[in-house]
PDB file of C-alpha atoms in Angstrom:
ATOM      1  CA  UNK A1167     -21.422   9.114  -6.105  1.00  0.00           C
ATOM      2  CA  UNK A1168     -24.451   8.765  -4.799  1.00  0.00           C
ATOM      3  CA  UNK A1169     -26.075   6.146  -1.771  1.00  0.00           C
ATOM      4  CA  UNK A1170     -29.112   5.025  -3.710  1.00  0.00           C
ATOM      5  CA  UNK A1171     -30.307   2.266  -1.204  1.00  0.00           C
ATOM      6  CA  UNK A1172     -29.048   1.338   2.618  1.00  0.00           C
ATOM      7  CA  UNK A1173     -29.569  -2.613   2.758  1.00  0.00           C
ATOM      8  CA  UNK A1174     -29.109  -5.152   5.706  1.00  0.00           C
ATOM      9  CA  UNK A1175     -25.523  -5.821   6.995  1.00  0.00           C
ATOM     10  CA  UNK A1176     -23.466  -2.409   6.217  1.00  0.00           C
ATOM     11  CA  UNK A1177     -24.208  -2.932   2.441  1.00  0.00           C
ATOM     12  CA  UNK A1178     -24.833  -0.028   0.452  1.00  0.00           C
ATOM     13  CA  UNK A1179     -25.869   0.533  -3.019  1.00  0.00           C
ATOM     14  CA  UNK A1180     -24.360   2.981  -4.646  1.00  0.00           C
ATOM     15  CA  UNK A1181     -24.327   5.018  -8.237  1.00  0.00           C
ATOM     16  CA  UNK A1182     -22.071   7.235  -9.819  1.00  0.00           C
ATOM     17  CA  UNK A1183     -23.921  10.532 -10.580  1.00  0.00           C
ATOM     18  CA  UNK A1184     -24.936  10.934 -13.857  1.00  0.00           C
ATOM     19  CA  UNK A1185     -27.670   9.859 -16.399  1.00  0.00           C
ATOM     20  CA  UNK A1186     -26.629   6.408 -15.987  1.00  0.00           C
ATOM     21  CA  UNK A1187     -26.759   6.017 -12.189  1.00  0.00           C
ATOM     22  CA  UNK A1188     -29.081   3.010 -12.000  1.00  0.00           C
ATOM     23  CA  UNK A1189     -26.841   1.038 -14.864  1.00  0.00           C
ATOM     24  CA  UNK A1190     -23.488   1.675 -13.477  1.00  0.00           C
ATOM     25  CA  UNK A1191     -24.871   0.969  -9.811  1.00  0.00           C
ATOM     26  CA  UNK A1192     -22.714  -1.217  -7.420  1.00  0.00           C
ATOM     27  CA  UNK A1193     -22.856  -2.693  -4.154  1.00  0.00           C
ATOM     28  CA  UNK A1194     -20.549  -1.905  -1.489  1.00  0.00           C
ATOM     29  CA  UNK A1195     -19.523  -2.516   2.228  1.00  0.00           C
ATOM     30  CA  UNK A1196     -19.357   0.289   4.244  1.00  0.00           C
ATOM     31  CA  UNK A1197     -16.337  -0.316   5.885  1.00  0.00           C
ATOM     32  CA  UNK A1198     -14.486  -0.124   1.847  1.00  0.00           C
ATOM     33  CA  UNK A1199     -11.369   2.053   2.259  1.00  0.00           C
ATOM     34  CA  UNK A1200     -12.723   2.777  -1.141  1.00  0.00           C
ATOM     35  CA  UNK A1201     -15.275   5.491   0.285  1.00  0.00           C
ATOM     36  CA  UNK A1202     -14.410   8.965   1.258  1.00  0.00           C
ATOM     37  CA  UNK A1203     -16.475  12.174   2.662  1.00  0.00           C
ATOM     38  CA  UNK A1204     -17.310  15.304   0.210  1.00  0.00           C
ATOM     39  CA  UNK A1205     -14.036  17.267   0.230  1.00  0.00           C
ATOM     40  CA  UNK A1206     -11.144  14.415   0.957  1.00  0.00           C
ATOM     41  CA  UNK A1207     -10.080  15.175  -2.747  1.00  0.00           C
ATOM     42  CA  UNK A1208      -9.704  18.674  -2.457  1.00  0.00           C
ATOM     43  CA  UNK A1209      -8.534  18.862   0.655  1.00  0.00           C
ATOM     44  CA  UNK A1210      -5.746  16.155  -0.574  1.00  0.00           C
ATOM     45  CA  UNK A1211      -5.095  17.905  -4.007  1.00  0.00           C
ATOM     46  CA  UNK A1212      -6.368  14.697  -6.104  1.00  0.00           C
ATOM     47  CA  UNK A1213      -7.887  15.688  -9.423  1.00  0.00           C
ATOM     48  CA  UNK A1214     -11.557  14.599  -9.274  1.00  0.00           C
ATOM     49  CA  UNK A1215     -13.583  13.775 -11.993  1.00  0.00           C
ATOM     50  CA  UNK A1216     -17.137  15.389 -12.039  1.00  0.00           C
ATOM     51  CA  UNK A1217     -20.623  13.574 -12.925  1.00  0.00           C
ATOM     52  CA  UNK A1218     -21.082  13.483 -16.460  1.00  0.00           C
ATOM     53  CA  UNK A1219     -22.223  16.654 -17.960  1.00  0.00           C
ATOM     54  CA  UNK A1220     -21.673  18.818 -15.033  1.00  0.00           C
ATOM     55  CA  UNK A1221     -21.150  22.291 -15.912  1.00  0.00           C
ATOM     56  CA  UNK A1222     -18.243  22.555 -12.898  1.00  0.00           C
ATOM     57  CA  UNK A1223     -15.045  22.016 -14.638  1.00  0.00           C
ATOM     58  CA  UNK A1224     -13.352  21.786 -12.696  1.00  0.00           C
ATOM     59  CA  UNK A1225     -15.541  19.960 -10.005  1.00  0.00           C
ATOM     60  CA  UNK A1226     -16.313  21.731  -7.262  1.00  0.00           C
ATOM     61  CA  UNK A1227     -18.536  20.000  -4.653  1.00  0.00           C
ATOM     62  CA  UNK A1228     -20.703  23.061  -2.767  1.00  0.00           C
ATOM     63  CA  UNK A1229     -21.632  24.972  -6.027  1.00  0.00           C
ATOM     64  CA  UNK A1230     -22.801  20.944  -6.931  1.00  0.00           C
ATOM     65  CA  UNK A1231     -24.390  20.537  -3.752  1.00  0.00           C
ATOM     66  CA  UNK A1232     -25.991  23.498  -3.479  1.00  0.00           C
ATOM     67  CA  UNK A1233     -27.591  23.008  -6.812  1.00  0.00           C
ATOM     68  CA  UNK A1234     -28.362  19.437  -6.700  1.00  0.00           C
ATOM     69  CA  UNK A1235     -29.631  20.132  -2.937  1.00  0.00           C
ATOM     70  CA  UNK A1236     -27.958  16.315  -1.805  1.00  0.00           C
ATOM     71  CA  UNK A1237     -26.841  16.333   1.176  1.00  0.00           C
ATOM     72  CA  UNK A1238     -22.995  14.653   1.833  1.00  0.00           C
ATOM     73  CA  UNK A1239     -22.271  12.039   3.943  1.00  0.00           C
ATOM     74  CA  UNK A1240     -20.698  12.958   7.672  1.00  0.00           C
ATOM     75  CA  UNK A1241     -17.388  12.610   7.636  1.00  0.00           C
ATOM     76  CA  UNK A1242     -17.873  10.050  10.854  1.00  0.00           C
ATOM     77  CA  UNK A1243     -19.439   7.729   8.352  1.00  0.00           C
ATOM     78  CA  UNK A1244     -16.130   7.232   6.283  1.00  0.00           C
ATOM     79  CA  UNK A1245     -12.657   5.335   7.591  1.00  0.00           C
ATOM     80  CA  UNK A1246     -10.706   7.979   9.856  1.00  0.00           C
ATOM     81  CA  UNK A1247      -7.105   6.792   9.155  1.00  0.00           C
ATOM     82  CA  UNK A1248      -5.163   9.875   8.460  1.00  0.00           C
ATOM     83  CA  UNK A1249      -1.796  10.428   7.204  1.00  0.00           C
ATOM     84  CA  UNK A1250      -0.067   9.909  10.869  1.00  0.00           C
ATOM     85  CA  UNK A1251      -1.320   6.413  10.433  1.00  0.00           C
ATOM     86  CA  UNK A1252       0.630   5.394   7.697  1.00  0.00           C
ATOM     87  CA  UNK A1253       4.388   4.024   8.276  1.00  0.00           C
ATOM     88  CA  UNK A1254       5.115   4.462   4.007  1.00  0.00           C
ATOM     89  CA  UNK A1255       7.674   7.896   3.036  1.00  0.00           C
ATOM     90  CA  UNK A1256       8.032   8.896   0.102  1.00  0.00           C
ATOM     91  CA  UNK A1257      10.611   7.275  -1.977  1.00  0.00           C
ATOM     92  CA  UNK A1258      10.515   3.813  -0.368  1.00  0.00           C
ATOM     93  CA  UNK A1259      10.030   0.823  -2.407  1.00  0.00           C
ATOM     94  CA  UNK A1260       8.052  -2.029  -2.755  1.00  0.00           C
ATOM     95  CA  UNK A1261       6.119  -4.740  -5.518  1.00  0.00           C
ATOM     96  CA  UNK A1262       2.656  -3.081  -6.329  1.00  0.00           C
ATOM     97  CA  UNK A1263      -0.076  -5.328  -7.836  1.00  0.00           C
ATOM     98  CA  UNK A1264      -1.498  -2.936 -11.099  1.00  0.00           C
ATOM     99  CA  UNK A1265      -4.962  -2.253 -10.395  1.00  0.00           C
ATOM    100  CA  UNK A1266      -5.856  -2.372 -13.994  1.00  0.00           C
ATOM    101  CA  UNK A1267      -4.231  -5.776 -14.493  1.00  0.00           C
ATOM    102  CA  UNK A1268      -5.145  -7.791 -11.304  1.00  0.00           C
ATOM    103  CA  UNK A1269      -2.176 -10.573 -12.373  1.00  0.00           C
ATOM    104  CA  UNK A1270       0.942  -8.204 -12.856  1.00  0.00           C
ATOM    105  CA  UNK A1271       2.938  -7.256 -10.485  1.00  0.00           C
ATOM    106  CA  UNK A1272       5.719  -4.474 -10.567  1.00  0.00           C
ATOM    107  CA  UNK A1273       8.495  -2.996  -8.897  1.00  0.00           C
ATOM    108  CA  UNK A1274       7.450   0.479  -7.216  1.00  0.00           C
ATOM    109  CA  UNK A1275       7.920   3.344  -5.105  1.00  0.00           C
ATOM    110  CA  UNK A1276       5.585   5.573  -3.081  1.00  0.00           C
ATOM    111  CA  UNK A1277       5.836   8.705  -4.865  1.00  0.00           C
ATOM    112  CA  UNK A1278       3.312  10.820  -2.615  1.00  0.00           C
ATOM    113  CA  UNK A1279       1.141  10.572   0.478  1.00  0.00           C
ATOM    114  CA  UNK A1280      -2.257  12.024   0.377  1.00  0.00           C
ATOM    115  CA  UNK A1281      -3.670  11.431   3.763  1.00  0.00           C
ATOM    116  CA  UNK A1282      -4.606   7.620   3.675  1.00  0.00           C
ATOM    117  CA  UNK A1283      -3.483   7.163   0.155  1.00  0.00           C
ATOM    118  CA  UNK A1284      -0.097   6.730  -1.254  1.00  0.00           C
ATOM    119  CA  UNK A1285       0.303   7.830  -4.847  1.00  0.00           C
ATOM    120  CA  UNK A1286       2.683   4.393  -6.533  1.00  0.00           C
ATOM    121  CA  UNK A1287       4.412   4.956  -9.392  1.00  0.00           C
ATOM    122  CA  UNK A1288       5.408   1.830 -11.514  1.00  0.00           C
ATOM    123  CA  UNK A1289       9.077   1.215 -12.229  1.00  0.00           C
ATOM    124  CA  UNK A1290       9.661   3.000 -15.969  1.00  0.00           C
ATOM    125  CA  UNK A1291       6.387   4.256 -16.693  1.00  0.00           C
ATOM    126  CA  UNK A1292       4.906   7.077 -17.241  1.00  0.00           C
ATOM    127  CA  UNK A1293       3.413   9.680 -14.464  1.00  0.00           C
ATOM    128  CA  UNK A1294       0.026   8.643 -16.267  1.00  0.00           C
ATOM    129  CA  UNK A1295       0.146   5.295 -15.345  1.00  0.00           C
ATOM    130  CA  UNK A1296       0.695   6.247 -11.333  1.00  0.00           C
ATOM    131  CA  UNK A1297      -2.088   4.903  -8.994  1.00  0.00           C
ATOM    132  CA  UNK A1298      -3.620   5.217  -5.907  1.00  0.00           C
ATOM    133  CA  UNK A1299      -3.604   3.007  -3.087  1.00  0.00           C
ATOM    134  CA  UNK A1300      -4.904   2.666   0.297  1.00  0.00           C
ATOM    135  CA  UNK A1301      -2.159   2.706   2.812  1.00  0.00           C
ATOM    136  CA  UNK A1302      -3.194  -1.264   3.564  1.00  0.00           C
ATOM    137  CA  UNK A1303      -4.037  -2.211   0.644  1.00  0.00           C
ATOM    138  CA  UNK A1304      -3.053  -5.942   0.221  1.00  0.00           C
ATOM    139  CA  UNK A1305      -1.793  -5.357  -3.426  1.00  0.00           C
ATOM    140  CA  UNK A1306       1.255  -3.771  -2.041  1.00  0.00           C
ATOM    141  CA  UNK A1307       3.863  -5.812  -0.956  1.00  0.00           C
ATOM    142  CA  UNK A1308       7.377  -5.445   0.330  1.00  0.00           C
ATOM    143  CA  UNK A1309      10.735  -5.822  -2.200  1.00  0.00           C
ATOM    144  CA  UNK A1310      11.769  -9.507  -2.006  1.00  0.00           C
ATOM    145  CA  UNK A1311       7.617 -10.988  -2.141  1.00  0.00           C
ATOM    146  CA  UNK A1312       7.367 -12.181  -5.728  1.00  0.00           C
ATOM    147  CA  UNK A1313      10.267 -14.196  -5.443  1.00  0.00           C
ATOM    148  CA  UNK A1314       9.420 -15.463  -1.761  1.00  0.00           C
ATOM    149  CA  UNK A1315       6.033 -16.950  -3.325  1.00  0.00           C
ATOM    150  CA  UNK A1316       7.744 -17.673  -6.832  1.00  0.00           C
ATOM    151  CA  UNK A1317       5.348 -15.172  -8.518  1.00  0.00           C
ATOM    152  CA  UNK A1318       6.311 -13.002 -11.522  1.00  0.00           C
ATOM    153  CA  UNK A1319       7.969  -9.881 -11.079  1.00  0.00           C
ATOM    154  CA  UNK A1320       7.621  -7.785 -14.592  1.00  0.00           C
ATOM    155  CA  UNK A1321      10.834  -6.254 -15.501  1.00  0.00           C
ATOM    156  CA  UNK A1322      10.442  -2.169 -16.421  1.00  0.00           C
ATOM    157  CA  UNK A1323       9.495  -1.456 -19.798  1.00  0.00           C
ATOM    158  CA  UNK A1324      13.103   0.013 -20.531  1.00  0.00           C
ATOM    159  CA  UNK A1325      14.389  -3.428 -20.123  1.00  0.00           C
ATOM    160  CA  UNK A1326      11.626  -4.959 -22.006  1.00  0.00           C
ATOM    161  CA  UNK A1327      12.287  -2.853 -24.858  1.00  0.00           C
ATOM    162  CA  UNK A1328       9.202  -1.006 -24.524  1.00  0.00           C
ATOM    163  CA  UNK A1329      10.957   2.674 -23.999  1.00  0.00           C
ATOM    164  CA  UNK A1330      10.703   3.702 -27.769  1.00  0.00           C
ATOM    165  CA  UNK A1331       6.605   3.041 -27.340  1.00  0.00           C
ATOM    166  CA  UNK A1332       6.016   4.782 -23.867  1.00  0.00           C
ATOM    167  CA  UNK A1333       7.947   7.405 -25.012  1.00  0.00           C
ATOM    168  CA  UNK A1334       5.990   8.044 -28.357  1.00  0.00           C
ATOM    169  CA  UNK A1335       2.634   7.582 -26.113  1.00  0.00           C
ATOM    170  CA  UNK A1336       3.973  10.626 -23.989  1.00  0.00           C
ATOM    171  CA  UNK A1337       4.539  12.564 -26.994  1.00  0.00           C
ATOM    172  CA  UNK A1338       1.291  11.532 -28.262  1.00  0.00           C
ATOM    173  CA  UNK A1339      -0.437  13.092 -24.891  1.00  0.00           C
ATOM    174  CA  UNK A1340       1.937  16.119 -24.523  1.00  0.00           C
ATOM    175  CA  UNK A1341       0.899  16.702 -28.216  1.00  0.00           C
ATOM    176  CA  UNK A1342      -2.839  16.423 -27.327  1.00  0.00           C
ATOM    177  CA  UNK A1343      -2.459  18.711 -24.539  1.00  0.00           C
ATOM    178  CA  UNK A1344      -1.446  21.626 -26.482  1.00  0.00           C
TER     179      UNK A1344
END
C-alpha cells in the first residue's frame, strides 16, 4: 500500500497499489496494528499478495521498490510489539470472532505465531479459512466468553452437518491446484 495523503491527528490516507489506488483508498490511524514496515511478511513467512499486475510473482518488495523508486516507511513508524510480547502458544484455545462475518463467533486455537500475529484456525474448517490476528485483538476471547455474555457460540461444521460440503470444497481447490 501506499500513504497517499498525511492529514491532521495521526490520520493517514492510504491506497492499495494498483490502477485503482484512488477508488479503493481508505483512511486510517496510525497507531492501527493493521500497518506493518516493508519486509514484516517476509521476514514472518506470510504469503503476500502483490499490486495488481505486478510482474513479481511472487512479490518481492526491493526488485518493486527499486523499480517503482517509493521509498518504505521506517520501521520506527509501525507498532514494535514483537513476538516476546505475546503471552498466546501454539495450541491454546480460545472463541475467535470471524473477520469475514463480524457476528459469528467460533471455537479456536492459535495455530502459529508470526511475530505480533497469531495465525487462528476455526474449529473444523479448513486451513483456507485460517486468519490472522493481532495478538490484542479484541475479537479474541478466552473459552467460557460466549456463554458468560449469553452470545452464540457456532458449533463446528462436523456437528452441523456441514463435513460432506467442506470436504467437497477442499477437493474442489486441491483439484484446481493441480
Amino acid at each position: 500500500a501506499r500513504v497517499l495523503q498525511v492529514l491532521p491527528d495521526g490520520y493517514l490516507q492510504i491506497g492499495p497499489e494498483g490502477p485503482d489506488i484512488l477508488n479503493d483508498s481508505f483512511y486510517i490511524h496510525q497507531t492501527t496494528t493493521n500497518l506493518f514496515p516493508v519486509g514484516y511478511a517476509k521476514s514472518h513467512n506470510i504469503a503476500l499478495q502483490g499490486p495488481k499486475g505486478d510482474e513479481d510473482e511472487p512479490f518481492e518488495w526491493d526488485s518493486f521498490l527499486e523499480r517503482t523508486k517509493y521509498t518504505p516507511a521506517p520501521p520506527h513508524f509501525f507498532d514494535q510489539a514483537t513476538s516476546s510480547d505475546v503471552s498466546f502458544k501454539v495450541g491454546m484455545r480460545l472463541e475467535a470472532i470471524d473477520q469475514n462475518e463480524k457476528a459469528i463467533l467460533w471455537p479456536a486455537k492459535v495455530k502459529k505465531v508470526k511475530g505480533r500475529l497469531l495465525l487462528v484456525s476455526f474449529d473444523g474448517w479448513a486451513e483456507k479459512f485460517d486468519q490472522l490476528f493481532d495478538f490484542r485483538s479484541n475479537e479474541l476471547l478466552p473459552c467460557g466468553w460466549a456463554e458468560m455474555v449469553e452470545h452464540a457460540l457456532q458449533a463446528p461444521p462436523a456437528k452441523r452437518g456441514m463435513a460432506k460440503l467442506q470436504d467437497e470444497e477442499a477437493t474442489d481447490d486441491e483439484a484446481m491446484e493441480e
